[in-house]
Coordinates of C-alpha atoms and ligand atoms in Angstrom, one line a residue:
X1 CA -0.6 -1.4 -23.3
X2 CA -2.3 -1.7 -19.9
X3 CA -1.7 0.5 -16.9
X4 CA -2.3 -0.6 -13.3
X5 CA -4.3 1.4 -10.7
X6 CA -3.9 0.4 -7.1
X7 CA -5.8 1.3 -4.0
X8 CA -6.5 -0.1 -0.6
X9 CA -10.1 -0.5 -1.6
X10 CA -12.7 1.4 -3.5
X11 CA -11.3 5.0 -3.3
X12 CA -9.1 4.6 -6.3
X13 CA -12.2 4.2 -8.4
X14 CA -12.6 8.0 -8.3
X15 CA -9.2 8.2 -9.9
X16 CA -9.9 5.4 -12.4
X17 CA -13.0 7.1 -13.5
X18 CA -11.1 10.3 -14.4
X19 CA -8.3 8.2 -16.1
X20 CA -10.9 6.4 -18.3
X21 CA -12.4 9.7 -19.3
X22 CA -9.0 11.3 -20.1
X23 CA -7.4 8.2 -21.7
X24 CA -10.2 6.2 -23.2
X25 CA -8.0 4.0 -25.4
X26 CA -5.8 2.8 -22.5
X27 CA -6.9 -0.5 -20.8
X28 CA -6.7 0.0 -17.0
X29 CA -6.4 -2.9 -14.5
X30 CA -7.8 -1.9 -11.1
X31 CA -6.6 -3.6 -8.0
X32 CA -8.5 -3.0 -4.7
X33 CA -7.0 -4.5 -1.6
X34 CA -10.4 -4.6 0.1
X35 CA -9.5 -7.5 2.3
X36 CA -7.0 -5.3 4.1
X37 CA -8.6 -1.9 3.9
X38 CA -8.3 0.6 5.6
X39 CA -4.6 1.3 5.3
X40 CA -4.9 4.6 7.1
X41 CA -4.6 3.1 10.5
X42 CA -1.8 0.6 9.7
X43 CA 1.9 1.1 10.4
X44 CA 4.5 1.9 7.7
X45 CA 5.9 -1.6 7.3
X46 CA 2.4 -3.1 6.9
X47 CA 1.5 -0.5 4.3
X48 CA 4.8 -1.1 2.4
X49 CA 4.3 -4.9 2.4
X50 CA 0.6 -4.8 1.2
X51 CA 1.3 -2.1 -1.4
X52 CA 4.2 -4.1 -2.9
X53 CA 2.0 -7.3 -3.0
X54 CA -0.7 -5.4 -4.9
X55 CA 1.8 -3.8 -7.3
X56 CA 3.4 -7.2 -8.0
X57 CA -0.1 -8.6 -8.9
X58 CA -0.6 -5.7 -11.4
X59 CA 2.8 -6.4 -12.9
X60 CA 1.7 -10.0 -13.4
X61 CA -1.3 -8.5 -15.4
X62 CA 1.1 -6.9 -17.9
X63 CA 1.0 -3.4 -16.3
X64 CA 4.6 -2.2 -16.2
X65 CA 3.4 1.2 -14.9
X66 CA 1.3 1.3 -11.8
X67 CA -0.4 4.4 -10.4
X68 CA -0.9 4.3 -6.6
X69 CA -4.3 5.8 -6.5
X70 CA -4.0 5.9 -2.7
X71 CA -2.5 8.8 -0.8
X72 CA -1.7 6.6 2.2
X73 CA 0.5 4.2 0.1
X74 CA 1.9 7.2 -1.8
X75 CA 2.8 9.0 1.4
X76 CA 4.0 6.1 3.4
X77 CA 5.4 3.5 1.0
X78 CA 6.2 5.0 -2.4
X79 CA 9.6 6.6 -1.7
X80 CA 10.9 3.3 -0.1
X81 CA 9.5 1.3 -3.0
X82 CA 11.2 3.5 -5.6
X83 CA 14.5 3.5 -3.7
X84 CA 14.7 -0.1 -2.7
X85 CA 12.3 -2.3 -4.6
X86 CA 11.0 -1.2 -8.1
X87 CA 13.1 -2.8 -10.9
X88 CA 14.5 -0.6 -13.7
X89 CA 11.9 -1.7 -16.3
X90 CA 8.9 -0.9 -14.1
X91 CA 7.4 2.4 -12.8
X92 CA 5.2 3.1 -9.8
X93 CA 3.8 6.7 -9.6
X94 CA 1.9 8.3 -6.8
X95 CA -0.9 10.8 -6.5
X96 CA 0.7 13.5 -4.3
X97 CA 2.9 15.4 -6.7
X98 CA 0.2 16.3 -9.3
X99 CA -1.9 17.7 -6.5
X100 CA 1.0 19.8 -5.1
X101 CA 1.9 21.0 -8.5
X102 CA -1.6 22.3 -9.0
X103 CA -1.7 23.9 -5.6
X104 CA 1.7 25.7 -6.3
X105 CA 0.9 26.4 -9.9
X106 CA 3.9 24.5 -11.2
X107 CA 4.4 22.4 -14.3
X108 CA 5.9 19.0 -14.3
X109 CA 9.7 19.2 -14.2
X110 CA 9.8 22.7 -12.8
X111 CA 12.6 22.2 -10.3
X112 CA 13.3 25.8 -9.5
X113 CA 13.7 27.0 -5.9
X114 CA 10.6 27.1 -3.6
X115 CA 8.8 30.4 -4.0
X116 CA 5.8 32.3 -2.6
X117 CA 2.5 31.1 -4.1
X118 CA -1.1 32.5 -4.1
X119 CA -2.4 30.3 -1.3
X120 CA -1.3 30.8 2.3
X121 CA -3.6 28.7 4.4
X122 CA -4.3 25.2 3.3
X123 CA -6.5 22.6 5.0
X124 CA -5.5 19.0 4.4
X125 CA -8.0 16.2 5.0
X126 CA -6.4 12.7 4.9
X127 CA -6.1 9.4 6.7
X128 CA -4.3 9.2 10.0
X129 CA -1.2 7.5 8.4
X130 CA -1.0 10.1 5.6
X131 CA -1.2 13.0 8.1
X132 CA 1.4 11.3 10.4
X133 CA 3.8 10.8 7.5
X134 CA 3.9 14.6 6.8
X135 CA 4.6 13.7 3.2
X136 CA 2.3 16.5 2.0
X137 CA 4.2 19.2 3.9
X138 CA 7.5 17.7 2.7
X139 CA 6.6 17.8 -1.0
X140 CA 5.0 21.2 -0.6
X141 CA 8.2 22.6 1.1
X142 CA 10.2 21.6 -2.0
X143 CA 8.1 24.0 -4.1
X144 CA 6.5 26.7 -2.0
X145 CA 7.4 28.9 1.0
X146 CA 5.1 30.6 3.5
X147 CA 2.2 28.1 3.2
X148 CA 0.6 27.2 6.5
X149 CA -0.9 23.6 6.4
X150 CA -3.4 22.4 9.0
X151 CA -4.0 18.7 8.7
X152 CA -7.0 16.8 9.9
X153 CA -6.8 13.0 10.2
X154 CA -10.2 11.8 9.2
X155 CA -10.5 8.7 11.4
X156 CA -13.4 6.4 10.5
X157 CA -14.2 8.0 7.2
X158 CA -12.7 5.4 4.8
X159 CA -14.3 2.6 6.8
X160 CA -17.7 4.2 6.6
X161 CA -17.3 4.7 2.8
X162 CA -16.1 1.1 2.3
X163 CA -19.1 -0.2 4.2
X164 CA -21.4 2.0 2.1
X165 CA -22.7 3.8 5.2
X166 CA -23.0 7.2 3.6
X167 CA -25.0 8.7 6.5
X168 CA -22.2 8.0 8.9
X169 CA -19.7 9.2 6.3
X170 CA -21.5 12.5 6.0
X171 CA -21.6 13.0 9.7
X172 CA -17.9 12.3 10.0
X173 CA -17.1 14.8 7.2
X174 CA -19.0 17.5 9.1
X175 CA -17.3 16.8 12.4
X176 CA -13.8 16.6 10.8
X177 CA -14.3 19.9 8.9
X178 CA -15.6 21.6 12.1
X179 CA -12.6 20.3 14.0
X180 CA -10.2 21.7 11.4
X181 CA -12.0 25.1 11.2
X182 CA -11.6 25.6 14.9
X183 CA -7.8 25.5 14.4
X184 CA -7.8 27.3 11.0
X185 CA -10.9 29.4 10.7
X186 CA -10.3 30.7 7.2
X187 CA -8.4 28.4 4.9
X188 CA -8.3 29.5 1.2
X189 CA -7.9 26.0 -0.1
X190 CA -8.8 22.5 1.1
X191 CA -7.1 19.4 -0.2
X192 CA -9.0 16.1 -0.2
X193 CA -5.9 14.0 0.3
X194 CA -7.5 10.6 0.2
X195 CA -8.9 9.0 -3.0
X196 CA -12.0 7.9 -1.1
X197 CA -13.0 11.5 -0.2
X198 CA -14.1 12.6 -3.7
X199 CA -17.1 10.3 -3.1
X200 CA -18.0 12.8 -0.3
X201 CA -16.9 15.9 -2.2
X202 CA -20.4 17.6 -1.9
X203 CA -20.4 17.1 1.9
X204 CA -16.9 18.6 2.2
X205 CA -17.9 21.6 0.0
X206 CA -21.1 22.2 2.0
X207 CA -19.2 22.0 5.3
X208 CA -16.4 24.2 4.2
X209 CA -18.5 26.9 2.5
X210 CA -18.2 28.6 -0.9
X211 CA -15.1 30.7 0.0
X212 CA -12.8 27.6 0.1
X213 CA -11.3 26.2 -3.1
X214 CA -11.5 22.4 -2.9
X215 CA -8.7 20.5 -4.6
X216 CA -9.7 16.9 -5.5
X217 CA -7.2 14.6 -7.1
X218 CA -8.9 12.5 -9.9
X219 CA -8.7 15.1 -12.7
X220 CA -5.3 16.3 -11.7
X221 CA -3.9 12.8 -11.6
X222 CA -5.5 11.9 -15.0
X223 CA -3.9 15.0 -16.6
X224 CA -0.6 14.2 -15.1
X225 CA -0.7 10.6 -16.3
X226 CA -1.7 11.7 -19.8
X227 CA 1.3 14.0 -19.8
X228 CA 3.6 11.3 -18.5
X229 CA 2.5 8.8 -21.2
X230 CA 3.0 11.4 -23.9
X231 CA 6.6 11.6 -22.8
X232 CA 7.1 7.9 -21.9
X233 CA 4.9 5.9 -24.3
X234 CA 7.2 2.9 -23.8
X235 CA 5.8 2.5 -20.2
X236 CA 2.5 1.2 -21.5
X237 CA 2.8 -2.4 -20.5
X238 CA 2.1 -5.6 -22.6
X239 CA -1.3 -6.2 -21.0
X240 CA -4.2 -5.8 -23.5
X241 CA -7.3 -5.9 -21.3
X242 CA -8.8 -3.8 -18.6
X243 CA -10.3 -5.5 -15.5
X244 CA -11.2 -5.1 -11.8
X245 CA -9.4 -7.2 -9.2
X246 CA -10.0 -7.4 -5.5
X247 CA -8.6 -9.3 -2.5
X248 CA -12.0 -9.1 -1.0
X249 CA -15.3 -10.8 -1.9
X250 CA -15.9 -9.8 -5.5
X251 CA -19.7 -9.7 -5.3
X252 CA -20.3 -7.1 -2.5
X253 CA -17.2 -5.2 -3.7
X254 CA -18.6 -5.0 -7.2
X255 CA -22.0 -4.0 -5.8
X256 CA -20.6 -1.1 -3.9
X257 CA -18.4 -0.1 -6.8
X258 CA -21.5 -0.1 -9.1
X259 CA -23.3 2.2 -6.6
X260 CA -20.3 4.6 -6.4
X261 CA -19.6 4.9 -10.2
X262 CA -23.3 4.5 -11.2
X263 CA -22.5 1.9 -13.8
X264 CA -22.1 -1.9 -13.6
X265 CA -18.7 -3.0 -12.4
X266 CA -17.8 -6.7 -11.9
X267 CA -14.7 -7.6 -9.9
X268 CA -12.7 -10.8 -10.1
X269 CA -10.7 -12.3 -7.2
X270 CA -7.1 -11.1 -7.3
Ligands
DGL301 N1 -7.9 5.8 -0.5 C1 -6.7 5.7 0.2 C2 -6.0 7.0 0.3 O1 -6.0 7.8 -0.6 C3 -6.6 4.8 1.3 C4 -7.5 4.9 2.5 C5 -7.3 3.8 3.5 O2 -7.2 2.7 3.1 O3 -7.2 4.2 4.7 O4 -5.4 7.3 1.3

């Protein structure tokens, strides 16, 4: 009954943590493609190829259902994967839709016409590839009208987090927030559209100020997966055991994961 969780590196651990809290009886197999991180500066074909390879590895672990806990892969590769590659007995889900449903106050399966919503000015922080894909704006336009989105590609931030350089990461958060606020001085909401960014959530909140509501994905994704599994329990795969896999060097990857989640995490080579 295992479920796979995929990310380009360590960011998906923020989602995994929320999944483990919400679904404590489900074994999760985590796959971090640390050898190829960051994805956010790669082209679409590369992101598609790497994401498919990671998902196949998770299928081999008995995870018929894989959550792409990576906005870059969800934004750039997921649609193509679902349309051309995922077999009928497997599922790959992304992290964008739960976030947009929360922002537009919709429930799953609400396919009514786009309508006006409470928020008008939304700041999006994401990787360069996610911003360039415009997937966030596309998904939002299916559900809401009249929402102005200002997107800030946060170059360098994933790299700094992956390397554990939190001082650089904090400085980058401040300069990216400042750059966005120069273009949109008063957003009502800010979306942390990369699963690495919840690790810097305090820095984002401090730089944005108390008037901005910050949407962070982990809890939203966990709630959405719990709802999905309630409706589709058959998608729990045959795998029985949770584990952590990486394409990088398991020792340093495990050390950084342990620091981030504040509990001992040991990775195996994927
Ligand atoms: N954490 C990922 C995301 O949500 C990927 C970041 C990257 O590899 O650039 O976008």
